[in-house]
Amino acid sequence: MNEIFSIKNKVAVITGASGVLGGSLAKSFIEAGAKVVALGRSQEKLDAFVKELKTSGGDAFSVEANVMDISSLEEASKKIIEKYGKIDILLNIAGGNIPAATLSPDQSFFDMDMKGWDEVIDLNINGTVYPSFVFGKAMAEQGSGSIVNISSMAAYSAITRVAGYSAAKAAITNFTQWLASDVALKFGDKIRVNAVAPGFFIGDQNRAILLNPDGSLTDRSKKVIAKTPMQRFGEVQELNGAVQFLCSGAASFITGALLPVDGGFSAFSGV
């Protein structure tokens, strides 16, 4: 691999590391020679995942922490610094939609479970802001680092039924731009903050919405494919290269950017 794209020996903290997206990125980063810190709320699940990462000869470490608890994250940061001496990369992967905040086709906004709204807002916004606050502070102290957040197609334009998730992801896009500007102005050009905006990938959270029990497309997923020029859903591993690029020296003059990985969904009007 061209060295400009290398993340070898970089210490990468990945929140939500034992999930589908976080797990895919962790494995990809291990293969690229990074030292992966898997962060999550279940130590048992994290330990099993890290054991799997180590079987390939990678350097991995698990730390139990709650992304919505500052003190928990500060304890995690201390452990990581004690072990590796630095934090080079933060991937804010924890987040996603929740059933309580998703409207059914026959519901309107005024049927929203506002507790569900609060939960999805807290999970996505504070679940990104808090780790950025704690691990970004370590980057500021050492004078370098890269943060990558997860936005969404829902931050570009309205997607029915997911009001809370959409609002949260739009906020993450704005926060990414704001934090990128703030740290560059105050701590120099070696700390960068960017985001990727995944298109439509089939995962545990949206499988029932996008696929019928027999595996055929639902009416909703047919609309998605119709607006996706590549005419297919994404594969989770197709996010790995984009994220690695943003963390590498190849992206040294890129900060505050939102990179769509969407098969053209955000570019296409549907006509």
PDB file of C-alpha atoms in Angstrom:
ATOM      1  CA  MET A   1       0.000   0.000   0.000  1.00  0.00           C
ATOM      2  CA  ASN A   2       1.155   3.542  -0.724  1.00  0.00           C
ATOM      3  CA  GLU A   3       2.445   4.907   2.612  1.00  0.00           C
ATOM      4  CA  ILE A   4       0.336   8.033   2.265  1.00  0.00           C
ATOM      5  CA  PHE A   5      -2.753   5.924   3.004  1.00  0.00           C
ATOM      6  CA  SER A   6      -1.139   4.059   5.909  1.00  0.00           C
ATOM      7  CA  ILE A   7      -2.563   3.947   9.444  1.00  0.00           C
ATOM      8  CA  LYS A   8       0.032   1.446  10.647  1.00  0.00           C
ATOM      9  CA  ASN A   9       0.771   1.688  14.397  1.00  0.00           C
ATOM     10  CA  LYS A  10      -1.915   4.328  14.871  1.00  0.00           C
ATOM     11  CA  VAL A  11      -3.982   3.880  18.056  1.00  0.00           C
ATOM     12  CA  ALA A  12      -7.637   3.850  16.990  1.00  0.00           C
ATOM     13  CA  VAL A  13     -10.469   4.060  19.519  1.00  0.00           C
ATOM     14  CA  ILE A  14     -13.692   2.672  18.054  1.00  0.00           C
ATOM     15  CA  THR A  15     -16.980   3.190  19.898  1.00  0.00           C
ATOM     16  CA  GLY A  16     -19.658   0.595  19.214  1.00  0.00           C
ATOM     17  CA  ALA A  17     -16.822  -1.699  18.160  1.00  0.00           C
ATOM     18  CA  SER A  18     -18.705  -4.945  18.682  1.00  0.00           C
ATOM     19  CA  GLY A  19     -21.560  -3.884  16.393  1.00  0.00           C
ATOM     20  CA  VAL A  20     -21.790  -4.666  12.684  1.00  0.00           C
ATOM     21  CA  LEU A  21     -20.287  -1.414  11.377  1.00  0.00           C
ATOM     22  CA  GLY A  22     -17.820  -0.933  14.232  1.00  0.00           C
ATOM     23  CA  GLY A  23     -16.740  -4.559  13.968  1.00  0.00           C
ATOM     24  CA  SER A  24     -16.124  -4.304  10.247  1.00  0.00           C
ATOM     25  CA  LEU A  25     -14.026  -1.166  10.725  1.00  0.00           C
ATOM     26  CA  ALA A  26     -12.086  -2.724  13.611  1.00  0.00           C
ATOM     27  CA  LYS A  27     -11.151  -5.751  11.519  1.00  0.00           C
ATOM     28  CA  SER A  28     -10.189  -3.533   8.596  1.00  0.00           C
ATOM     29  CA  PHE A  29      -8.019  -1.306  10.805  1.00  0.00           C
ATOM     30  CA  ILE A  30      -6.311  -4.347  12.348  1.00  0.00           C
ATOM     31  CA  GLU A  31      -5.517  -5.642   8.862  1.00  0.00           C
ATOM     32  CA  ALA A  32      -4.057  -2.212   8.049  1.00  0.00           C
ATOM     33  CA  GLY A  33      -1.720  -2.439  11.054  1.00  0.00           C
ATOM     34  CA  ALA A  34      -3.498  -0.098  13.455  1.00  0.00           C
ATOM     35  CA  LYS A  35      -3.778  -0.766  17.193  1.00  0.00           C
ATOM     36  CA  VAL A  36      -7.496  -1.036  17.875  1.00  0.00           C
ATOM     37  CA  VAL A  37      -9.194  -0.110  21.146  1.00  0.00           C
ATOM     38  CA  ALA A  38     -12.692  -1.606  21.160  1.00  0.00           C
ATOM     39  CA  LEU A  39     -15.056   0.476  23.281  1.00  0.00           C
ATOM     40  CA  GLY A  40     -18.511  -0.659  24.388  1.00  0.00           C
ATOM     41  CA  ARG A  41     -20.831  -1.345  27.309  1.00  0.00           C
ATOM     42  CA  SER A  42     -20.431  -5.126  27.555  1.00  0.00           C
ATOM     43  CA  GLN A  43     -16.976  -6.228  28.697  1.00  0.00           C
ATOM     44  CA  GLU A  44     -17.827  -9.865  27.986  1.00  0.00           C
ATOM     45  CA  LYS A  45     -18.837  -9.095  24.407  1.00  0.00           C
ATOM     46  CA  LEU A  46     -15.819  -6.840  23.907  1.00  0.00           C
ATOM     47  CA  ASP A  47     -13.399  -9.453  25.232  1.00  0.00           C
ATOM     48  CA  ALA A  48     -14.765 -12.069  22.832  1.00  0.00           C
ATOM     49  CA  PHE A  49     -14.445  -9.637  19.936  1.00  0.00           C
ATOM     50  CA  VAL A  50     -10.884  -8.593  20.848  1.00  0.00           C
ATOM     51  CA  LYS A  51      -9.894 -12.247  21.143  1.00  0.00           C
ATOM     52  CA  GLU A  52     -11.140 -12.674  17.572  1.00  0.00           C
ATOM     53  CA  LEU A  53      -9.125  -9.653  16.417  1.00  0.00           C
ATOM     54  CA  LYS A  54      -5.976 -10.995  18.051  1.00  0.00           C
ATOM     55  CA  THR A  55      -6.234 -14.346  16.272  1.00  0.00           C
ATOM     56  CA  SER A  56      -5.117 -12.567  13.108  1.00  0.00           C
ATOM     57  CA  GLY A  57      -2.034 -11.298  14.911  1.00  0.00           C
ATOM     58  CA  GLY A  58      -3.386  -7.810  15.509  1.00  0.00           C
ATOM     59  CA  ASP A  59      -2.847  -5.545  18.490  1.00  0.00           C
ATOM     60  CA  ALA A  60      -6.248  -5.003  20.123  1.00  0.00           C
ATOM     61  CA  PHE A  61      -7.471  -3.908  23.524  1.00  0.00           C
ATOM     62  CA  SER A  62     -10.971  -3.723  25.024  1.00  0.00           C
ATOM     63  CA  VAL A  63     -12.281  -1.046  27.381  1.00  0.00           C
ATOM     64  CA  GLU A  64     -15.779  -1.027  28.850  1.00  0.00           C
ATOM     65  CA  ALA A  65     -17.323   2.446  28.709  1.00  0.00           C
ATOM     66  CA  ASN A  66     -20.636   4.191  28.138  1.00  0.00           C
ATOM     67  CA  VAL A  67     -20.464   6.822  25.383  1.00  0.00           C
ATOM     68  CA  MET A  68     -23.152   8.835  27.155  1.00  0.00           C
ATOM     69  CA  ASP A  69     -21.212   9.033  30.439  1.00  0.00           C
ATOM     70  CA  ILE A  70     -18.297  11.495  30.599  1.00  0.00           C
ATOM     71  CA  SER A  71     -16.698   9.967  33.721  1.00  0.00           C
ATOM     72  CA  SER A  72     -16.838   6.503  32.158  1.00  0.00           C
ATOM     73  CA  LEU A  73     -15.096   7.824  29.040  1.00  0.00           C
ATOM     74  CA  GLU A  74     -12.463   9.656  31.097  1.00  0.00           C
ATOM     75  CA  GLU A  75     -11.594   6.426  32.895  1.00  0.00           C
ATOM     76  CA  ALA A  76     -11.339   4.686  29.528  1.00  0.00           C
ATOM     77  CA  SER A  77      -9.048   7.413  28.206  1.00  0.00           C
ATOM     78  CA  LYS A  78      -6.692   6.979  31.175  1.00  0.00           C
ATOM     79  CA  LYS A  79      -6.479   3.231  30.559  1.00  0.00           C
ATOM     80  CA  ILE A  80      -5.759   3.727  26.858  1.00  0.00           C
ATOM     81  CA  ILE A  81      -3.051   6.335  27.504  1.00  0.00           C
ATOM     82  CA  GLU A  82      -1.484   4.080  30.149  1.00  0.00           C
ATOM     83  CA  LYS A  83      -1.309   1.219  27.667  1.00  0.00           C
ATOM     84  CA  TYR A  84      -0.404   2.958  24.404  1.00  0.00           C
ATOM     85  CA  GLY A  85       0.733   6.434  25.430  1.00  0.00           C
ATOM     86  CA  LYS A  86      -1.438   8.182  22.839  1.00  0.00           C
ATOM     87  CA  ILE A  87      -4.745   8.254  20.949  1.00  0.00           C
ATOM     88  CA  ASP A  88      -4.407   8.910  17.220  1.00  0.00           C
ATOM     89  CA  ILE A  89      -7.868   8.115  15.897  1.00  0.00           C
ATOM     90  CA  LEU A  90     -11.431   8.199  17.218  1.00  0.00           C
ATOM     91  CA  LEU A  91     -14.196   6.534  15.234  1.00  0.00           C
ATOM     92  CA  ASN A  92     -17.582   7.513  16.680  1.00  0.00           C
ATOM     93  CA  ILE A  93     -19.574   4.509  15.490  1.00  0.00           C
ATOM     94  CA  ALA A  94     -21.973   4.026  18.421  1.00  0.00           C
ATOM     95  CA  GLY A  95     -25.453   5.268  17.546  1.00  0.00           C
ATOM     96  CA  GLY A  96     -28.318   4.427  15.224  1.00  0.00           C
ATOM     97  CA  ASN A  97     -32.085   4.504  15.202  1.00  0.00           C
ATOM     98  CA  ILE A  98     -34.358   2.879  17.780  1.00  0.00           C
ATOM     99  CA  PRO A  99     -37.819   1.310  17.315  1.00  0.00           C
ATOM    100  CA  ALA A 100     -39.508   3.662  19.809  1.00  0.00           C
ATOM    101  CA  ALA A 101     -38.509   6.668  17.692  1.00  0.00           C
ATOM    102  CA  THR A 102     -39.647   5.185  14.371  1.00  0.00           C
ATOM    103  CA  LEU A 103     -43.112   6.005  13.069  1.00  0.00           C
ATOM    104  CA  SER A 104     -45.212   3.344  11.358  1.00  0.00           C
ATOM    105  CA  PRO A 105     -46.531   4.149   7.857  1.00  0.00           C
ATOM    106  CA  ASP A 106     -49.923   5.236   9.202  1.00  0.00           C
ATOM    107  CA  GLN A 107     -48.530   7.462  11.992  1.00  0.00           C
ATOM    108  CA  SER A 108     -47.731  11.169  11.867  1.00  0.00           C
ATOM    109  CA  PHE A 109     -45.231  13.204  13.865  1.00  0.00           C
ATOM    110  CA  PHE A 110     -47.945  13.859  16.418  1.00  0.00           C
ATOM    111  CA  ASP A 111     -48.020  10.156  17.289  1.00  0.00           C
ATOM    112  CA  MET A 112     -44.301  10.205  18.161  1.00  0.00           C
ATOM    113  CA  ASP A 113     -43.218   8.610  21.441  1.00  0.00           C
ATOM    114  CA  MET A 114     -41.258  11.583  22.807  1.00  0.00           C
ATOM    115  CA  LYS A 115     -39.309   9.366  25.183  1.00  0.00           C
ATOM    116  CA  GLY A 116     -38.126   7.526  22.102  1.00  0.00           C
ATOM    117  CA  TRP A 117     -37.249  10.877  20.527  1.00  0.00           C
ATOM    118  CA  ASP A 118     -35.167  11.838  23.579  1.00  0.00           C
ATOM    119  CA  GLU A 119     -33.394   8.493  23.536  1.00  0.00           C
ATOM    120  CA  VAL A 120     -32.393   8.573  19.869  1.00  0.00           C
ATOM    121  CA  ILE A 121     -31.258  12.211  20.159  1.00  0.00           C
ATOM    122  CA  ASP A 122     -29.162  11.422  23.251  1.00  0.00           C
ATOM    123  CA  LEU A 123     -27.650   8.265  21.795  1.00  0.00           C
ATOM    124  CA  ASN A 124     -26.561   9.850  18.541  1.00  0.00           C
ATOM    125  CA  ILE A 125     -25.682  13.416  19.516  1.00  0.00           C
ATOM    126  CA  ASN A 126     -24.211  12.966  22.993  1.00  0.00           C
ATOM    127  CA  GLY A 127     -22.911   9.543  21.962  1.00  0.00           C
ATOM    128  CA  THR A 128     -20.749  11.439  19.450  1.00  0.00           C
ATOM    129  CA  VAL A 129     -20.088  14.678  21.332  1.00  0.00           C
ATOM    130  CA  TYR A 130     -18.995  13.091  24.634  1.00  0.00           C
ATOM    131  CA  PRO A 131     -16.312  10.776  23.172  1.00  0.00           C
ATOM    132  CA  SER A 132     -15.100  13.674  21.000  1.00  0.00           C
ATOM    133  CA  PHE A 133     -14.844  15.828  24.126  1.00  0.00           C
ATOM    134  CA  VAL A 134     -12.838  13.258  26.091  1.00  0.00           C
ATOM    135  CA  PHE A 135     -10.629  11.630  23.448  1.00  0.00           C
ATOM    136  CA  GLY A 136     -10.348  14.846  21.441  1.00  0.00           C
ATOM    137  CA  LYS A 137      -8.855  16.474  24.544  1.00  0.00           C
ATOM    138  CA  ALA A 138      -6.097  13.846  24.509  1.00  0.00           C
ATOM    139  CA  MET A 139      -5.463  14.664  20.845  1.00  0.00           C
ATOM    140  CA  ALA A 140      -5.305  18.385  21.641  1.00  0.00           C
ATOM    141  CA  GLU A 141      -2.734  17.727  24.369  1.00  0.00           C
ATOM    142  CA  GLN A 142      -0.530  15.668  22.040  1.00  0.00           C
ATOM    143  CA  GLY A 143      -1.100  17.994  19.074  1.00  0.00           C
ATOM    144  CA  SER A 144      -2.435  15.490  16.545  1.00  0.00           C
ATOM    145  CA  GLY A 145      -5.325  13.185  15.825  1.00  0.00           C
ATOM    146  CA  SER A 146      -8.246  12.357  13.567  1.00  0.00           C
ATOM    147  CA  ILE A 147     -11.924  12.018  14.484  1.00  0.00           C
ATOM    148  CA  VAL A 148     -14.449  10.438  12.119  1.00  0.00           C
ATOM    149  CA  ASN A 149     -18.180  10.661  12.868  1.00  0.00           C
ATOM    150  CA  ILE A 150     -21.126   8.864  11.285  1.00  0.00           C
ATOM    151  CA  SER A 151     -23.798  11.018   9.648  1.00  0.00           C
ATOM    152  CA  SER A 152     -26.528   9.759   7.310  1.00  0.00           C
ATOM    153  CA  MET A 153     -28.464  10.352   4.111  1.00  0.00           C
ATOM    154  CA  ALA A 154     -31.175  11.587   6.484  1.00  0.00           C
ATOM    155  CA  ALA A 155     -28.984  14.647   7.133  1.00  0.00           C
ATOM    156  CA  TYR A 156     -29.225  15.639   3.438  1.00  0.00           C
ATOM    157  CA  SER A 157     -32.987  15.549   2.917  1.00  0.00           C
ATOM    158  CA  ALA A 158     -36.138  14.343   4.623  1.00  0.00           C
ATOM    159  CA  ILE A 159     -36.641  10.586   4.935  1.00  0.00           C
ATOM    160  CA  THR A 160     -40.072   9.591   6.183  1.00  0.00           C
ATOM    161  CA  ARG A 161     -40.714   7.884   9.534  1.00  0.00           C
ATOM    162  CA  VAL A 162     -37.327   8.648  11.194  1.00  0.00           C
ATOM    163  CA  ALA A 163     -37.672  12.220  12.462  1.00  0.00           C
ATOM    164  CA  GLY A 164     -35.527  11.864  15.599  1.00  0.00           C
ATOM    165  CA  TYR A 165     -32.748   9.965  13.869  1.00  0.00           C
ATOM    166  CA  SER A 166     -32.753  12.506  11.025  1.00  0.00           C
ATOM    167  CA  ALA A 167     -32.504  15.470  13.396  1.00  0.00           C
ATOM    168  CA  ALA A 168     -29.683  13.801  15.318  1.00  0.00           C
ATOM    169  CA  LYS A 169     -27.648  13.011  12.215  1.00  0.00           C
ATOM    170  CA  ALA A 170     -28.107  16.549  10.871  1.00  0.00           C
ATOM    171  CA  ALA A 171     -26.755  17.776  14.209  1.00  0.00           C
ATOM    172  CA  ILE A 172     -23.760  15.448  13.912  1.00  0.00           C
ATOM    173  CA  THR A 173     -22.962  16.882  10.482  1.00  0.00           C
ATOM    174  CA  ASN A 174     -23.072  20.407  11.914  1.00  0.00           C
ATOM    175  CA  PHE A 175     -21.039  19.412  14.987  1.00  0.00           C
ATOM    176  CA  THR A 176     -18.413  17.819  12.741  1.00  0.00           C
ATOM    177  CA  GLN A 177     -17.971  21.085  10.846  1.00  0.00           C
ATOM    178  CA  TRP A 178     -17.972  23.164  14.029  1.00  0.00           C
ATOM    179  CA  LEU A 179     -15.449  21.006  15.899  1.00  0.00           C
ATOM    180  CA  ALA A 180     -13.198  20.726  12.849  1.00  0.00           C
ATOM    181  CA  SER A 181     -13.032  24.516  12.663  1.00  0.00           C
ATOM    182  CA  ASP A 182     -12.545  25.008  16.395  1.00  0.00           C
ATOM    183  CA  VAL A 183      -9.664  22.560  16.864  1.00  0.00           C
ATOM    184  CA  ALA A 184      -7.867  23.681  13.691  1.00  0.00           C
ATOM    185  CA  LEU A 185      -7.991  27.329  14.772  1.00  0.00           C
ATOM    186  CA  LYS A 186      -6.930  26.632  18.350  1.00  0.00           C
ATOM    187  CA  PHE A 187      -4.668  23.565  18.142  1.00  0.00           C
ATOM    188  CA  GLY A 188      -3.285  23.613  14.608  1.00  0.00           C
ATOM    189  CA  ASP A 189      -3.627  21.648  11.392  1.00  0.00           C
ATOM    190  CA  LYS A 190      -2.670  18.224  12.785  1.00  0.00           C
ATOM    191  CA  ILE A 191      -6.094  17.566  14.359  1.00  0.00           C
ATOM    192  CA  ARG A 192      -8.867  16.853  11.874  1.00  0.00           C
ATOM    193  CA  VAL A 193     -12.573  16.070  12.230  1.00  0.00           C
ATOM    194  CA  ASN A 194     -14.637  14.589   9.395  1.00  0.00           C
ATOM    195  CA  ALA A 195     -17.722  12.460   8.871  1.00  0.00           C
ATOM    196  CA  VAL A 196     -18.967   9.821   6.488  1.00  0.00           C
ATOM    197  CA  ALA A 197     -22.600   9.647   5.428  1.00  0.00           C
ATOM    198  CA  PRO A 198     -23.537   6.052   4.655  1.00  0.00           C
ATOM    199  CA  GLY A 199     -26.269   5.416   2.132  1.00  0.00           C
ATOM    200  CA  PHE A 200     -28.545   2.430   2.576  1.00  0.00           C
ATOM    201  CA  PHE A 201     -26.955  -0.658   4.073  1.00  0.00           C
ATOM    202  CA  ILE A 202     -29.059  -3.545   5.348  1.00  0.00           C
ATOM    203  CA  GLY A 203     -28.366  -4.205   9.027  1.00  0.00           C
ATOM    204  CA  ASP A 204     -30.124  -5.461  12.132  1.00  0.00           C
ATOM    205  CA  GLN A 205     -31.811  -2.095  12.779  1.00  0.00           C
ATOM    206  CA  ASN A 206     -33.489  -1.737   9.375  1.00  0.00           C
ATOM    207  CA  ARG A 207     -33.742  -5.284   8.027  1.00  0.00           C
ATOM    208  CA  ALA A 208     -37.465  -5.625   8.744  1.00  0.00           C
ATOM    209  CA  ILE A 209     -38.156  -2.269   7.066  1.00  0.00           C
ATOM    210  CA  LEU A 210     -36.153  -3.013   3.907  1.00  0.00           C
ATOM    211  CA  LEU A 211     -36.685  -6.757   3.430  1.00  0.00           C
ATOM    212  CA  ASN A 212     -39.786  -8.947   3.560  1.00  0.00           C
ATOM    213  CA  PRO A 213     -39.555 -12.246   5.482  1.00  0.00           C
ATOM    214  CA  ASP A 214     -38.884 -14.063   2.180  1.00  0.00           C
ATOM    215  CA  GLY A 215     -35.949 -11.743   1.401  1.00  0.00           C
ATOM    216  CA  SER A 216     -37.732  -9.718  -1.280  1.00  0.00           C
ATOM    217  CA  LEU A 217     -37.701  -5.916  -1.287  1.00  0.00           C
ATOM    218  CA  THR A 218     -40.351  -3.999   0.634  1.00  0.00           C
ATOM    219  CA  ASP A 219     -42.111  -1.022  -0.951  1.00  0.00           C
ATOM    220  CA  ARG A 220     -39.805   1.265   1.030  1.00  0.00           C
ATOM    221  CA  SER A 221     -36.618  -0.407  -0.190  1.00  0.00           C
ATOM    222  CA  LYS A 222     -37.885  -0.306  -3.795  1.00  0.00           C
ATOM    223  CA  LYS A 223     -38.053   3.487  -3.411  1.00  0.00           C
ATOM    224  CA  VAL A 224     -34.492   3.505  -2.055  1.00  0.00           C
ATOM    225  CA  ILE A 225     -33.149   1.468  -4.966  1.00  0.00           C
ATOM    226  CA  ALA A 226     -35.039   3.665  -7.453  1.00  0.00           C
ATOM    227  CA  LYS A 227     -33.163   6.715  -6.120  1.00  0.00           C
ATOM    228  CA  THR A 228     -29.775   4.949  -5.966  1.00  0.00           C
ATOM    229  CA  PRO A 229     -27.993   5.131  -9.347  1.00  0.00           C
ATOM    230  CA  MET A 230     -25.910   2.040  -8.531  1.00  0.00           C
ATOM    231  CA  GLN A 231     -29.227   0.173  -8.095  1.00  0.00           C
ATOM    232  CA  ARG A 232     -28.208  -1.772  -5.000  1.00  0.00           C
ATOM    233  CA  PHE A 233     -27.685  -1.551  -1.247  1.00  0.00           C
ATOM    234  CA  GLY A 234     -24.192  -1.038   0.142  1.00  0.00           C
ATOM    235  CA  GLU A 235     -22.076  -3.746   1.746  1.00  0.00           C
ATOM    236  CA  VAL A 236     -20.806  -2.800   5.210  1.00  0.00           C
ATOM    237  CA  GLN A 237     -17.154  -3.326   4.240  1.00  0.00           C
ATOM    238  CA  GLU A 238     -17.545  -0.658   1.558  1.00  0.00           C
ATOM    239  CA  LEU A 239     -17.299   1.983   4.291  1.00  0.00           C
ATOM    240  CA  ASN A 240     -13.889   0.790   5.490  1.00  0.00           C
ATOM    241  CA  GLY A 241     -11.734   2.384   2.789  1.00  0.00           C
ATOM    242  CA  ALA A 242     -13.428   5.774   3.054  1.00  0.00           C
ATOM    243  CA  VAL A 243     -12.937   5.890   6.824  1.00  0.00           C
ATOM    244  CA  GLN A 244      -9.315   4.745   6.591  1.00  0.00           C
ATOM    245  CA  PHE A 245      -8.647   7.395   3.952  1.00  0.00           C
ATOM    246  CA  LEU A 246      -9.960  10.146   6.246  1.00  0.00           C
ATOM    247  CA  CYS A 247      -7.671   8.906   9.049  1.00  0.00           C
ATOM    248  CA  SER A 248      -4.559   8.714   6.864  1.00  0.00           C
ATOM    249  CA  GLY A 249      -1.976  11.206   5.685  1.00  0.00           C
ATOM    250  CA  ALA A 250      -3.694  11.224   2.297  1.00  0.00           C
ATOM    251  CA  ALA A 251      -6.436  13.357   3.890  1.00  0.00           C
ATOM    252  CA  SER A 252      -4.049  15.761   5.663  1.00  0.00           C
ATOM    253  CA  PHE A 253      -5.793  18.859   4.217  1.00  0.00           C
ATOM    254  CA  ILE A 254      -9.331  17.533   4.679  1.00  0.00           C
ATOM    255  CA  THR A 255     -11.292  18.610   7.745  1.00  0.00           C
ATOM    256  CA  GLY A 256     -14.941  19.454   8.337  1.00  0.00           C
ATOM    257  CA  ALA A 257     -15.914  17.298   5.364  1.00  0.00           C
ATOM    258  CA  LEU A 258     -18.932  15.027   4.937  1.00  0.00           C
ATOM    259  CA  LEU A 259     -18.117  12.127   2.621  1.00  0.00           C
ATOM    260  CA  PRO A 260     -21.152  10.275   1.209  1.00  0.00           C
ATOM    261  CA  VAL A 261     -20.734   6.546   0.675  1.00  0.00           C
ATOM    262  CA  ASP A 262     -24.103   5.969  -0.892  1.00  0.00           C
ATOM    263  CA  GLY A 263     -24.031   4.606  -4.437  1.00  0.00           C
ATOM    264  CA  GLY A 264     -25.021   8.053  -5.703  1.00  0.00           C
ATOM    265  CA  PHE A 265     -28.207   8.403  -3.604  1.00  0.00           C
ATOM    266  CA  SER A 266     -27.410  11.952  -2.471  1.00  0.00           C
ATOM    267  CA  ALA A 267     -26.516  13.095  -5.987  1.00  0.00           C
ATOM    268  CA  PHE A 268     -29.582  11.779  -7.820  1.00  0.00           C
ATOM    269  CA  SER A 269     -32.918  13.606  -8.043  1.00  0.00           C
ATOM    270  CA  GLY A 270     -34.748  10.435  -8.992  1.00  0.00           C
ATOM    271  CA  VAL A 271     -35.474  11.770 -12.490  1.00  0.00           C
TER     272      VAL A 271
END
